[in-house]
Amino acid sequence: MNAPVPPADTLRTALAGLLDGLPPKAATQAVDRLIANYRGTTPTHTPILRDRSDVVAYAAYRMPATFEAVRAALDAFADAVPGWTPGSHVDVGGGTGAATWAVNATWEGARPVTVLDWAEPALALGREIAAANPELKGAEWHRSRIGSALTIESTDLVTVSYVLGELTEADRGSVVDAAAAAAQAVVIIEPGTPDGYARVIEARDRLIRAGFHVAAPCPHSAACPIVPGEDWCHFSARVARSSLHRQVKGGSLPYEDEKFSYVAATRFPPTPAPSRVVRKPQIRKGQVLLDLCEPDEALRRETVTKRHGPLYRAARDAEWGDAWPPAAED
């Protein structure tokens, strides 16, 4: 019997043929405009993805990065809720559905899935791509305004990825409130920029006020110890570059690193990490320097040396975003 194909590989294959028939210049121009919107600071009241050319360019260029960032956030979240599996999922502003693929990669199996977005071309292409995954074939794709009028039916999990930056401050609050009212768990992902982090913190505070517990990345539900304006909390996910990535960016590396900020929170008590590695570990001769967010609402640097034995070996293998110390193996 053939082994099941991982969702990441299935998604990559589904995306591979999207650019057929789309002139390279048109794809590049669409991506350039989408990047400008993605990095912009002006919220828009109209869909960024206007037609199929925009959506194809977006899916081929951004969907792999969104998938890897959301999957990284969900992996950390899943570690904090062992034994819990979402029985249903709503993806708000899901576009072509990268987060639905990431949820499926984290928790296998079919479940009721609803993708809400205001761009009909994105929903149509998302439905087309999802047909390649038997566990996503039953997903429902609905056009919906993402803002103050948003309504979400009761569900186990709501994801909101790379959406809040497109909204006004009032609409951001409405979307987070709607997610909190509908779900047992909410995961919000934004670009790993100072502005993206600020939106995540704003959403984090709102979820806590709604009675949620922070499951990841923070080891606590108290105030973030980072001083606003001095630093920001973000992480990194490795993304294989497609031919379109190389065409647009002109880079030679086969990969790039997607920076993202996120918060995952639950109505039920999670088991957050003892502490979290919040910077790339610095490996020196005979020692590893780990920058940690601690459960006592503080940031601390820990030096792990060879004298620590197995912990030193674990520190050498630790990655940015990991829980620390690692869980003991049975």
PDB file of N, CA and C in Angstrom, residues 3 16 31 48 103 119 151 173 222 246 259 278 318 329:
ATOM      1  N   ALA A   3       2.192   4.886   0.772  1.00  0.00           N
ATOM      2  CA  ALA A   3       2.069   5.790   1.909  1.00  0.00           C
ATOM      3  C   ALA A   3       1.334   7.054   1.479  1.00  0.00           C
ATOM      4  N   ALA A  16       1.923  23.768  -8.709  1.00  0.00           N
ATOM      5  CA  ALA A  16       2.952  23.770  -9.746  1.00  0.00           C
ATOM      6  C   ALA A  16       2.436  24.190 -11.118  1.00  0.00           C
ATOM      7  N   VAL A  31       2.475  40.025  -8.849  1.00  0.00           N
ATOM      8  CA  VAL A  31       3.185  39.771  -7.597  1.00  0.00           C
ATOM      9  C   VAL A  31       3.755  41.062  -7.035  1.00  0.00           C
ATOM     10  N   ILE A  48      -7.919  42.793  -2.064  1.00  0.00           N
ATOM     11  CA  ILE A  48      -6.616  42.955  -2.706  1.00  0.00           C
ATOM     12  C   ILE A  48      -6.527  42.056  -3.931  1.00  0.00           C
ATOM     13  N   VAL A 103      -3.753  23.382   8.807  1.00  0.00           N
ATOM     14  CA  VAL A 103      -4.505  22.666   9.854  1.00  0.00           C
ATOM     15  C   VAL A 103      -4.539  21.179   9.534  1.00  0.00           C
ATOM     16  N   ALA A 119     -13.050  37.926  -1.523  1.00  0.00           N
ATOM     17  CA  ALA A 119     -12.596  37.889  -2.914  1.00  0.00           C
ATOM     18  C   ALA A 119     -13.064  36.590  -3.565  1.00  0.00           C
ATOM     19  N   THR A 151     -19.922  37.372  10.821  1.00  0.00           N
ATOM     20  CA  THR A 151     -20.515  36.400  11.754  1.00  0.00           C
ATOM     21  C   THR A 151     -19.850  35.049  11.499  1.00  0.00           C
ATOM     22  N   GLY A 173     -10.730  44.753  15.540  1.00  0.00           N
ATOM     23  CA  GLY A 173     -11.352  44.396  16.802  1.00  0.00           C
ATOM     24  C   GLY A 173     -12.595  43.554  16.607  1.00  0.00           C
ATOM     25  N   ALA A 222       0.110  36.731  30.840  1.00  0.00           N
ATOM     26  CA  ALA A 222       0.285  38.078  31.380  1.00  0.00           C
ATOM     27  C   ALA A 222       0.793  39.006  30.282  1.00  0.00           C
ATOM     28  N   ARG A 246      11.930  32.812  -7.654  1.00  0.00           N
ATOM     29  CA  ARG A 246      13.240  33.120  -8.223  1.00  0.00           C
ATOM     30  C   ARG A 246      13.112  34.139  -9.346  1.00  0.00           C
ATOM     31  N   LYS A 259       9.257  35.382   7.920  1.00  0.00           N
ATOM     32  CA  LYS A 259       9.155  35.879   9.291  1.00  0.00           C
ATOM     33  C   LYS A 259       7.681  36.111   9.621  1.00  0.00           C
ATOM     34  N   VAL A 278      13.210  32.839  21.723  1.00  0.00           N
ATOM     35  CA  VAL A 278      12.649  33.944  20.942  1.00  0.00           C
ATOM     36  C   VAL A 278      13.663  34.604  20.008  1.00  0.00           C
ATOM     37  N   ALA A 318      18.526  23.125  19.378  1.00  0.00           N
ATOM     38  CA  ALA A 318      17.356  23.993  19.546  1.00  0.00           C
ATOM     39  C   ALA A 318      17.256  24.999  18.398  1.00  0.00           C
ATOM     40  N   GLU A 329      12.015  12.680  27.027  1.00  0.00           N
ATOM     41  CA  GLU A 329      11.518  11.553  26.239  1.00  0.00           C
ATOM     42  C   GLU A 329      11.205  10.383  27.177  1.00  0.00           C
TER      43      GLU A 329
END
